[in-house]
Amino acid sequence: MTAAYDIAVIGAGPAGMAAAATADGLGLATVLIDEQAAPGGQIYRNIEGAPLADRAVLGADYEAGAALAAALRGSGVDYLDTTTVWRVTPENEIGVTRAGAARLISAKHIVIATGALERPMPLPGWTLPGVMTAGAAQVMLKSAAAVAPGAVFAGCGPLLYLIVGQYLRAGAPIAALIDTTPRTNIWRAAPLLPRALAAGNYLAKGLAMMRDIRRAGVRVIRGVDGLAALGEGHLRAVGYSRGGRRATIETEHLFLHQGIVANVNLAMAAGCAHHWDARQLGWRPACDGWGRSSVDGVSIAGDGAGIGGAQVAELDGRLAALDAACRLGRIEVAERDRRAAPLHAARRRDLRIRPFLEALYRPADDQRVPLADDVIVCRCEDVTAGDIRAALALGCPGPNQLKAFTRCGMGPCQGRLCGPTVTELIAAERGVPVADVGYYRLRPPVKPVTLGELAGTAPSSDAPGGA
Amino acid sequence: MFETRRSPGPTVRIAFDGAPLDVAPGQSVAAALLTAGVGATRRTPDSGASRGPYCMIGVCFDCLVVIDGQANRQACMVTVRDGMRVESQAGAPDIAP
């Protein structure tokens, strides 16, 4: 089969933008496919046109995305925006929908750079309108210049503090920051500190973020349990217990965050092998040092290959492109390795911060797996932790059988929001390692595609009958 | 309630459940509804509970609405357009003829 492109990159965040621009620079015919209307992914979302009157609100790290977007725009890459990928076939064809029309795009090599999503934080009332992720609050800021004054932020992790800082710079008062970081984490993180110090300026930036929050006089509440979103039809208040006393904070907005996990749906549906990362508390694909997955001709770059952050994602993208160029015979192995050496070195340095961050901000067990039976785990199908425990008591062996028992994971999100909870819940109930529980078997289409769109799918020009 | 921190500029007119809303162009339907004070945008097929936008990045599917007659559209992934008709989605959507 003659492919339409040498390389297809899926996702226009830091990894995807860097991979596409690098591949183009190496003379590869490159297509970059992305679901958003503009490049940037989530971390650099709306980098070309953030509507905030004062962009400084978003911070200096955000501006790092401008150079990536400019390099992409200045390249010969075929950039397909507002285009949804719903499958990657074993023949390296990519099923896409754009403006209501579906088609297949073929490429000799595919780089999946679909990034991450926020780890679910299932607690009573988290499905109420008004409860959103902290990342969603940031999307509102970046894409709509909108803030919710008087909001409560709850959870743990660097991104939570970053977004709180952005709110403060935007002049939006915060009712409270409920920090759910377990107090004992510091003891597991401390031995990892020397290595983290070798990772450049991450720690200094983190300390500055915490200092800004402290100086702004934000009400920070620690050592809580029983965190709950309260209200009927819409969030009215946030409840928690502290020191044995129950308290509530009236608010219309609660923003939750407890770290991010790789967005694995497309890579899993493409057949790439994955494993459970017990430190990151998430599934990640098995990849070699160049991002090559277990599927021939498919690489995975950026946070979708395991959480490393924006700088690592950019390096991942460049490395995957260099390796693809080598695999396709565009450059020799020696040249690939020569060009990659400084990228590998920078990547190793940046990753030194991760074990420290993963230990310090490891979310509490009972915030990942709800103890109360009435907490909804599967938002799509309204399946509670109690429903899942009841199915397990009846002999349901795993996540895939759980679908038949409860419909858990069978809604439109295809398990993205319940999957991490479900595997950990089953492991906890069974007393077995998460790796033994496994994950949902994911199949294409990984995003909804209408029958009309499918019926009208044009085969890729060189693959008769390929549809 | 979300407040906007953008400089005043042109708007486009959309309708939500029949009510006209003048909103800034270039943003998603979900962002436009949230800044217009709309919190709940659908009811779930199972329990009928109210839901609204949750993740804003296209992964949770809680912001499903009917856009120009087509059900199950992700409000956070569709950009507003002048004249767009948006309706909240109640329970299981009807199958289009």
Coordinates of C-alpha atoms in Angstrom, one line a residue:
Chain A
M1 CA 0.0 0.0 0.0
T2 CA 1.3 3.5 -0.8
A3 CA 0.4 5.8 2.0
A4 CA -0.8 9.3 1.5
Y5 CA 1.7 10.6 4.2
D6 CA 5.0 9.5 5.6
I7 CA 3.9 10.4 9.1
A8 CA 0.6 11.3 10.7
V9 CA 0.6 12.9 14.1
I10 CA -2.5 12.8 16.2
G11 CA -2.9 15.6 18.7
A12 CA -1.5 19.2 18.5
G13 CA -0.2 19.7 22.1
P14 CA 3.5 20.1 22.8
A15 CA 4.4 16.6 21.7
G16 CA 2.3 16.7 18.5
M17 CA 3.4 20.1 17.4
A18 CA 7.0 19.3 18.0
A19 CA 6.8 15.9 16.3
A20 CA 5.0 17.4 13.2
A21 CA 7.4 20.3 12.8
T22 CA 10.4 18.1 13.3
A23 CA 9.2 15.5 10.8
D24 CA 8.5 18.2 8.3
G25 CA 12.0 19.6 8.8
L26 CA 13.4 16.2 8.0
G27 CA 11.5 16.1 4.7
L28 CA 8.7 13.8 5.7
A29 CA 5.3 14.3 4.2
T30 CA 3.5 15.1 7.5
V31 CA -0.1 15.5 8.6
L32 CA -1.1 16.8 12.0
I33 CA -4.7 15.9 13.1
D34 CA -6.3 17.7 16.1
E35 CA -9.7 18.0 17.5
Q36 CA -9.4 21.6 18.7
A37 CA -9.9 24.6 16.5
A38 CA -6.3 25.8 17.1
P39 CA -3.0 24.3 18.1
G40 CA -1.8 24.1 21.6
G41 CA -3.4 21.1 23.2
Q42 CA -4.6 21.7 26.8
I43 CA -1.4 23.1 28.3
Y44 CA -1.0 25.7 25.5
R45 CA -4.6 25.9 24.7
N46 CA -5.5 29.0 22.6
I47 CA -1.9 30.0 22.6
E48 CA -2.4 32.0 19.4
G49 CA -5.4 33.9 20.6
A50 CA -6.1 33.8 24.3
P51 CA -8.8 36.4 24.8
L52 CA -7.7 37.6 28.2
A53 CA -7.1 41.3 28.3
D54 CA -3.9 40.6 30.4
R55 CA -2.2 37.4 29.2
A56 CA 0.4 37.6 31.9
V57 CA -2.3 36.0 34.1
L58 CA -1.5 32.7 32.5
G59 CA 2.2 32.9 33.4
A60 CA 5.5 32.6 31.6
D61 CA 5.4 28.9 31.0
Y62 CA 2.3 29.2 29.0
E63 CA 4.1 31.5 26.5
A64 CA 6.6 28.7 25.7
G65 CA 3.9 27.3 23.5
A66 CA 3.9 30.2 21.2
A67 CA 7.2 29.2 19.5
L68 CA 5.9 25.6 19.0
A69 CA 2.7 27.0 17.3
A70 CA 4.7 29.4 15.2
A71 CA 7.0 26.6 14.0
L72 CA 4.0 24.5 13.1
R73 CA 2.3 27.4 11.2
G74 CA 5.6 28.1 9.4
S75 CA 6.1 24.5 8.3
G76 CA 4.8 22.5 5.4
V77 CA 2.8 20.3 7.7
D78 CA -0.8 19.6 6.6
Y79 CA -2.6 20.7 9.8
L80 CA -6.1 19.5 10.1
D81 CA -7.9 21.3 12.9
T82 CA -11.4 20.5 14.3
T83 CA -10.9 17.0 13.1
T84 CA -11.8 14.0 15.3
V85 CA -9.9 10.7 15.2
W86 CA -12.1 7.7 15.9
R87 CA -9.8 4.9 15.0
V88 CA -6.4 3.7 14.0
T89 CA -6.5 0.6 11.9
P90 CA -3.9 -2.3 11.9
E91 CA -3.1 -1.1 8.3
N92 CA -2.1 2.3 9.7
E93 CA -5.2 4.1 8.4
I94 CA -6.7 6.8 10.6
G95 CA -10.5 7.2 10.6
V96 CA -11.3 10.9 11.0
T97 CA -14.4 13.1 10.9
R98 CA -14.3 16.8 10.0
A99 CA -17.4 19.0 9.5
G100 CA -19.7 16.0 9.4
A101 CA -17.7 14.1 6.8
A102 CA -15.7 11.0 7.6
R103 CA -12.6 9.7 5.7
L104 CA -9.5 7.6 6.2
I105 CA -6.0 9.0 6.1
S106 CA -3.1 6.6 5.5
A107 CA 0.4 7.1 6.8
K108 CA 3.6 5.0 6.9
H109 CA 4.1 5.9 10.5
I110 CA 1.7 7.2 13.2
V111 CA 2.6 9.3 16.3
I112 CA -0.2 9.3 18.9
A113 CA 0.1 12.4 21.0
T114 CA -3.3 12.5 22.7
G115 CA -2.0 13.8 26.1
A116 CA -3.6 13.4 29.4
L117 CA -6.8 13.9 31.3
E118 CA -7.5 14.7 34.9
R119 CA -7.7 11.8 37.2
P120 CA -11.3 11.3 38.4
M121 CA -12.0 12.4 41.9
P122 CA -15.2 10.6 42.8
L123 CA -16.9 12.1 45.9
P124 CA -20.5 12.6 46.9
G125 CA -22.2 15.1 44.6
W126 CA -19.3 15.4 42.1
T127 CA -21.8 15.0 39.3
L128 CA -23.8 18.2 40.2
P129 CA -23.7 21.0 37.7
G130 CA -21.2 23.6 39.2
V131 CA -18.7 20.9 40.0
M132 CA -15.9 20.8 37.3
T133 CA -12.3 19.9 37.1
A134 CA -9.7 22.5 37.9
G135 CA -8.5 22.0 34.3
A136 CA -11.9 23.0 33.1
A137 CA -11.6 26.2 35.1
Q138 CA -8.4 26.8 33.3
V139 CA -9.9 26.1 29.9
M140 CA -12.6 28.8 30.8
L141 CA -9.7 31.2 31.5
K142 CA -7.7 30.4 28.4
S143 CA -10.5 30.1 25.9
A144 CA -13.2 32.3 27.2
A145 CA -11.3 34.7 29.6
A146 CA -13.9 33.7 32.2
V147 CA -13.4 33.1 36.0
A148 CA -15.8 32.1 38.7
P149 CA -15.2 34.3 41.7
G150 CA -15.9 32.7 45.1
A151 CA -15.1 29.2 43.8
V152 CA -13.6 26.4 46.0
F153 CA -10.7 24.5 44.7
A154 CA -10.1 21.0 46.1
G155 CA -7.5 18.3 45.6
C156 CA -3.8 18.1 45.2
G157 CA -1.0 18.4 42.7
P158 CA 1.1 21.1 41.0
L159 CA -1.6 21.9 38.4
L160 CA -4.1 22.8 41.1
Y161 CA -1.7 25.3 42.6
L162 CA -0.9 26.7 39.2
I163 CA -4.6 27.3 38.4
V164 CA -5.2 28.9 41.8
G165 CA -2.3 31.2 41.1
Q166 CA -3.8 32.1 37.7
Y167 CA -7.1 32.9 39.4
L168 CA -5.4 35.2 41.9
R169 CA -3.5 37.0 39.1
A170 CA -6.9 37.4 37.2
G171 CA -8.2 39.1 40.3
A172 CA -10.8 36.4 41.0
P173 CA -11.2 35.8 44.8
I174 CA -11.2 32.1 45.9
A175 CA -13.4 31.0 48.8
A176 CA -11.0 28.2 49.8
L177 CA -8.3 25.9 48.7
I178 CA -9.0 22.5 50.2
D179 CA -5.7 20.7 50.0
T180 CA -6.2 16.9 50.2
T181 CA -2.5 16.0 49.9
P182 CA -2.0 13.3 52.6
R183 CA 0.3 14.7 55.3
T184 CA 2.4 11.5 55.3
N185 CA 3.4 11.9 51.7
I186 CA 6.3 14.2 52.6
W187 CA 8.1 11.4 54.2
R188 CA 8.0 9.2 51.1
A189 CA 8.9 12.2 48.9
A190 CA 11.8 13.5 51.0
P191 CA 14.4 10.8 50.0
L192 CA 13.6 11.7 46.3
L193 CA 14.4 15.4 46.8
P194 CA 18.1 15.3 45.9
R195 CA 17.3 13.8 42.6
A196 CA 14.6 16.3 42.0
L197 CA 17.0 19.1 42.7
A198 CA 18.9 18.0 39.6
A199 CA 15.9 18.6 37.4
G200 CA 16.4 22.3 36.8
N201 CA 14.1 25.0 38.1
Y202 CA 10.9 23.0 38.7
L203 CA 11.2 23.1 42.4
A204 CA 11.9 26.9 42.5
K205 CA 8.8 27.4 40.3
G206 CA 6.7 25.2 42.6
L207 CA 7.9 27.1 45.7
A208 CA 7.1 30.4 44.0
M209 CA 3.5 29.2 43.3
M210 CA 3.0 28.1 46.9
R211 CA 4.4 31.5 48.1
D212 CA 2.0 33.5 45.9
I213 CA -0.9 31.6 47.3
R214 CA 0.2 32.1 50.8
R215 CA 0.9 35.8 50.3
A216 CA -2.5 36.3 48.7
G217 CA -4.1 35.1 52.0
V218 CA -6.1 32.3 50.4
R219 CA -7.9 30.2 52.9
V220 CA -6.1 26.9 52.7
I221 CA -7.8 24.0 54.5
R222 CA -5.8 20.8 55.1
G223 CA -6.4 17.5 56.9
V224 CA -10.1 17.1 55.9
D225 CA -12.1 14.1 55.2
G226 CA -15.7 13.5 54.1
L227 CA -15.3 16.0 51.3
A228 CA -18.7 16.3 49.5
A229 CA -20.4 18.5 47.0
L230 CA -23.9 19.5 48.3
G231 CA -27.0 20.7 46.5
E232 CA -30.1 19.7 44.5
G233 CA -29.9 20.2 40.8
H234 CA -26.8 22.5 41.2
L235 CA -23.9 22.9 43.6
R236 CA -24.8 24.9 46.6
A237 CA -22.0 24.3 49.1
V238 CA -18.9 22.2 49.8
G239 CA -18.9 20.1 52.9
Y240 CA -16.1 18.5 54.8
S241 CA -15.0 17.3 58.3
R242 CA -12.0 18.5 60.1
G243 CA -10.9 17.6 63.6
G244 CA -14.2 15.7 64.0
R245 CA -16.3 18.8 63.2
R246 CA -18.5 19.1 60.1
A247 CA -18.2 22.4 58.1
T248 CA -19.7 23.8 54.9
I249 CA -18.6 26.5 52.5
E250 CA -21.3 28.1 50.4
T251 CA -20.3 28.3 46.7
E252 CA -21.7 27.8 43.2
H253 CA -18.4 26.4 41.9
L254 CA -16.1 23.6 43.0
F255 CA -13.1 22.7 41.0
L256 CA -11.5 19.3 41.6
H257 CA -8.1 18.1 40.7
Q258 CA -5.8 15.3 41.9
G259 CA -3.3 14.8 39.1
I260 CA -3.5 13.7 35.5
V261 CA -3.3 10.3 33.8
A262 CA -2.5 9.4 30.3
N263 CA -5.4 9.5 27.8
V264 CA -5.0 6.0 26.6
N265 CA -8.2 5.3 24.7
L266 CA -6.9 5.7 21.2
A267 CA -3.6 3.8 21.8
M268 CA -5.4 1.0 23.6
A269 CA -8.0 0.7 20.8
A270 CA -5.1 0.6 18.3
G271 CA -3.9 -2.5 20.1
C272 CA -0.9 -1.0 21.9
A273 CA 0.1 -2.9 25.0
H274 CA -0.2 -1.0 28.3
H275 CA 0.8 -1.5 31.9
W276 CA -0.2 -0.1 35.2
D277 CA 2.3 2.5 36.6
A278 CA 2.0 2.1 40.4
R279 CA 3.8 5.4 41.0
Q280 CA 1.8 7.5 38.5
L281 CA -1.4 5.5 39.4
G282 CA -2.4 5.2 35.8
W283 CA -2.2 3.0 32.7
R284 CA 0.6 3.8 30.3
P285 CA 1.7 2.3 27.0
A286 CA 4.8 0.1 26.8
C287 CA 7.2 2.2 24.7
D288 CA 10.9 2.1 24.0
G289 CA 13.2 5.1 24.4
W290 CA 11.9 6.6 21.1
G291 CA 8.2 6.2 21.9
R292 CA 7.7 3.1 19.7
S293 CA 4.7 1.1 21.0
S294 CA 4.1 -2.6 20.8
V295 CA 2.3 -2.0 17.4
D296 CA 4.6 -1.7 14.4
G297 CA 4.6 1.8 12.9
V298 CA 2.8 3.4 15.9
S299 CA 4.7 5.6 18.3
I300 CA 3.3 7.4 21.3
A301 CA 4.7 10.8 22.5
G302 CA 4.0 13.1 25.4
D303 CA 1.8 12.7 28.4
G304 CA -0.2 10.0 26.6
A305 CA 2.9 7.8 27.0
G306 CA 3.1 8.5 30.8
I307 CA 3.1 11.8 32.6
G308 CA 6.2 13.8 32.1
G309 CA 4.9 17.4 31.6
A310 CA 5.1 19.8 28.7
Q311 CA 8.8 20.0 28.3
V312 CA 9.2 16.3 28.2
A313 CA 6.3 16.0 25.8
E314 CA 8.0 18.4 23.4
L315 CA 11.2 16.3 23.6
D316 CA 9.2 13.1 23.1
G317 CA 7.7 14.5 20.0
R318 CA 11.1 15.4 18.5
L319 CA 12.5 12.0 19.4
A320 CA 9.6 10.2 17.9
A321 CA 9.9 12.2 14.6
L322 CA 13.7 11.5 14.4
D323 CA 13.1 7.8 15.0
A324 CA 10.3 7.7 12.4
A325 CA 12.5 9.4 9.8
C326 CA 15.2 6.8 10.5
R327 CA 12.7 3.9 10.3
L328 CA 11.4 5.3 6.9
G329 CA 15.0 5.5 5.6
R330 CA 15.1 9.3 5.5
I331 CA 18.1 9.5 7.9
E332 CA 20.8 7.0 9.0
V333 CA 20.8 5.5 12.5
A334 CA 24.0 7.4 13.3
E335 CA 22.4 10.7 12.3
R336 CA 19.3 10.0 14.3
D337 CA 21.4 9.2 17.4
R338 CA 23.6 12.2 16.9
R339 CA 20.6 14.6 16.7
A340 CA 18.8 12.8 19.5
A341 CA 21.6 12.8 22.1
P342 CA 21.0 16.3 23.5
L343 CA 17.2 15.6 23.5
H344 CA 17.6 12.3 25.4
A345 CA 19.9 14.2 27.9
A346 CA 17.4 17.0 28.5
R347 CA 14.6 14.5 28.8
R348 CA 16.4 12.5 31.5
R349 CA 17.1 15.7 33.4
D350 CA 13.5 16.9 33.2
L351 CA 12.2 13.5 34.3
R352 CA 14.2 13.6 37.6
I353 CA 11.5 15.7 39.2
R354 CA 8.7 13.2 38.5
P355 CA 9.4 10.5 41.3
F356 CA 9.4 13.4 43.9
L357 CA 6.2 14.9 42.6
E358 CA 4.5 11.5 42.2
A359 CA 5.3 10.7 45.9
L360 CA 4.6 14.2 47.3
Y361 CA 1.2 14.6 45.5
R362 CA 0.1 10.9 45.5
P363 CA -3.7 11.3 46.0
A364 CA -5.2 9.6 49.1
D365 CA -6.5 6.1 48.6
D366 CA -10.0 7.1 49.7
Q367 CA -10.1 10.0 47.3
R368 CA -9.3 7.6 44.4
V369 CA -11.6 4.7 45.5
P370 CA -14.7 6.0 47.4
L371 CA -15.5 4.2 50.6
A372 CA -19.1 5.3 50.6
D373 CA -21.3 3.1 48.5
D374 CA -23.6 5.9 47.3
V375 CA -20.8 7.8 45.4
I376 CA -21.2 7.7 41.6
V377 CA -18.2 6.1 39.9
C378 CA -19.5 5.9 36.3
R379 CA -20.9 9.4 35.5
C380 CA -22.4 8.3 32.2
E381 CA -24.5 5.4 33.5
D382 CA -25.0 6.6 37.1
V383 CA -23.3 3.5 38.5
T384 CA -22.2 3.9 42.1
A385 CA -19.4 2.3 44.1
G386 CA -22.0 0.2 45.9
D387 CA -23.4 -1.1 42.6
I388 CA -19.9 -2.2 41.6
R389 CA -19.2 -3.8 45.0
A390 CA -22.5 -5.7 44.7
A391 CA -21.6 -7.0 41.2
L392 CA -18.2 -8.1 42.6
A393 CA -20.0 -9.9 45.5
L394 CA -22.1 -11.7 42.8
G395 CA -18.9 -13.0 41.2
C396 CA -18.2 -10.4 38.5
P397 CA -14.5 -11.1 37.7
G398 CA -13.3 -7.8 36.1
P399 CA -13.9 -4.5 34.4
N400 CA -15.2 -6.0 31.1
Q401 CA -17.7 -8.3 32.8
L402 CA -18.7 -5.3 35.0
K403 CA -20.2 -3.7 31.9
A404 CA -22.6 -6.6 31.5
F405 CA -23.4 -6.5 35.2
T406 CA -23.9 -2.8 35.6
R407 CA -23.3 -0.9 32.3
C408 CA -20.4 0.7 34.1
G409 CA -18.0 2.1 31.5
M410 CA -20.5 1.7 28.6
G411 CA -21.6 5.3 28.3
P412 CA -20.5 7.9 25.8
C413 CA -17.2 8.6 27.6
Q414 CA -16.2 5.0 27.1
G415 CA -14.7 4.6 30.5
R416 CA -12.4 7.6 30.4
L417 CA -13.9 9.0 33.6
C418 CA -14.5 5.8 35.5
G419 CA -11.8 3.4 34.3
P420 CA -9.0 4.4 36.7
T421 CA -11.4 4.2 39.7
V422 CA -12.9 0.9 38.5
T423 CA -9.6 -0.9 38.2
E424 CA -8.4 0.3 41.6
L425 CA -11.8 -0.4 43.3
I426 CA -11.8 -4.0 42.0
A427 CA -8.1 -4.5 43.0
A428 CA -8.9 -3.2 46.5
E429 CA -12.0 -5.4 46.9
R430 CA -10.2 -8.4 45.7
G431 CA -6.9 -7.7 47.4
V432 CA -5.0 -8.2 44.2
P433 CA -2.6 -6.0 42.3
V434 CA -4.2 -3.5 39.9
A435 CA -2.1 -5.0 37.0
D436 CA -3.9 -8.3 37.6
V437 CA -7.3 -6.6 37.3
G438 CA -6.6 -5.1 33.9
Y439 CA -8.6 -2.4 32.1
Y440 CA -11.6 -2.1 29.8
R441 CA -11.1 -3.7 26.4
L442 CA -11.3 -0.6 24.2
R443 CA -12.5 -0.8 20.7
P444 CA -13.0 1.8 17.9
P445 CA -14.7 4.1 17.4
V446 CA -13.1 5.9 20.3
K447 CA -15.2 9.0 19.6
P448 CA -18.8 8.9 18.5
V449 CA -19.3 8.8 14.7
T450 CA -22.7 8.8 13.2
L451 CA -24.0 6.1 10.9
G452 CA -24.3 8.7 8.1
E453 CA -20.7 9.7 8.6
L454 CA -19.6 6.1 8.5
A455 CA -21.7 5.3 5.5
G456 CA -20.2 8.2 3.6
T457 CA -16.6 7.3 4.6
A458 CA -14.3 7.6 1.6
P459 CA -11.6 5.0 1.4
S460 CA -8.1 6.4 1.4
S461 CA -7.3 6.9 -2.3
D462 CA -4.7 4.2 -2.6
A463 CA -6.4 1.5 -0.5
P464 CA -9.4 0.2 -2.5
G465 CA -11.9 -1.4 -0.3
G466 CA -9.9 -0.2 2.7
A467 CA -12.9 1.2 4.4
Chain B
M1 CA -21.4 32.3 38.0
F2 CA -18.6 32.7 35.5
E3 CA -17.5 36.3 34.8
T4 CA -15.7 37.4 31.7
R5 CA -12.3 39.2 31.8
R6 CA -12.2 39.9 28.1
S7 CA -12.3 43.3 26.5
P8 CA -15.7 44.1 25.1
G9 CA -16.1 43.1 21.5
P10 CA -18.5 41.8 18.8
T11 CA -20.9 39.0 19.7
V12 CA -22.8 36.3 17.9
R13 CA -26.4 35.3 18.8
I14 CA -27.2 31.8 19.7
A15 CA -30.4 30.3 21.2
F16 CA -30.5 28.1 24.2
D17 CA -33.8 26.3 24.7
G18 CA -35.4 29.1 22.6
A19 CA -33.9 32.0 24.6
P20 CA -31.5 34.3 22.7
L21 CA -28.0 34.7 24.1
D22 CA -25.5 37.2 22.8
V23 CA -22.1 35.6 23.3
A24 CA -18.5 36.2 22.3
P25 CA -17.4 34.5 19.1
G26 CA -14.6 31.9 19.0
Q27 CA -15.5 30.1 22.2
S28 CA -17.1 26.7 22.7
V29 CA -20.9 26.3 23.2
A30 CA -20.2 25.1 26.7
A31 CA -18.1 28.1 27.6
A32 CA -20.7 30.4 26.1
L33 CA -23.5 28.8 28.1
L34 CA -21.5 28.9 31.4
T35 CA -20.6 32.6 31.0
A36 CA -24.3 33.2 30.2
G37 CA -25.2 31.7 33.6
V38 CA -26.4 28.3 32.3
G39 CA -25.2 25.6 34.6
A40 CA -27.3 22.5 33.8
T41 CA -27.3 21.5 30.2
R42 CA -28.8 18.0 30.2
R43 CA -30.5 15.2 32.2
T44 CA -29.1 11.7 32.3
P45 CA -30.9 8.9 30.6
D46 CA -30.7 6.7 33.7
S47 CA -31.7 8.7 36.8
G48 CA -32.8 12.0 35.1
A49 CA -30.3 13.9 37.2
S50 CA -29.1 17.4 36.0
R51 CA -25.7 17.6 34.6
G52 CA -23.5 20.3 33.2
P53 CA -20.1 20.7 31.6
Y54 CA -17.4 19.0 33.7
C55 CA -14.1 18.5 31.9
M56 CA -14.2 21.1 29.1
I57 CA -11.7 19.0 27.1
G58 CA -14.0 16.5 25.3
V59 CA -13.5 13.5 27.5
C60 CA -16.4 13.3 30.0
F61 CA -19.4 13.7 27.6
D62 CA -21.4 15.4 30.4
C63 CA -22.0 18.5 28.3
L64 CA -24.0 16.7 25.6
V65 CA -26.6 18.9 24.0
V66 CA -28.7 19.1 20.9
I67 CA -27.1 21.5 18.3
D68 CA -29.2 22.5 15.3
G69 CA -31.3 19.4 15.7
Q70 CA -28.4 16.9 16.2
A71 CA -28.4 15.3 19.6
N72 CA -25.3 14.1 21.6
R73 CA -23.0 16.9 20.5
Q74 CA -20.2 17.8 22.9
A75 CA -20.9 21.4 23.8
C76 CA -17.2 21.9 24.9
M77 CA -15.9 20.8 21.4
V78 CA -18.2 22.9 19.2
T79 CA -17.5 26.6 18.5
V80 CA -20.5 29.0 18.7
R81 CA -21.8 30.3 15.4
D82 CA -24.3 33.0 14.7
G83 CA -27.8 31.6 14.5
M84 CA -26.9 28.3 16.2
R85 CA -29.8 26.6 18.0
V86 CA -28.8 24.8 21.2
E87 CA -31.2 22.8 23.3
S88 CA -30.7 20.9 26.5
Q89 CA -30.8 17.2 26.2
A90 CA -33.4 15.5 28.3
G91 CA -32.8 11.8 29.1
A92 CA -32.1 9.5 26.3
P93 CA -32.1 11.4 23.0
D94 CA -34.6 10.5 20.2
I95 CA -33.2 8.7 17.3
A96 CA -33.1 11.1 14.3
P97 CA -35.3 9.9 11.4

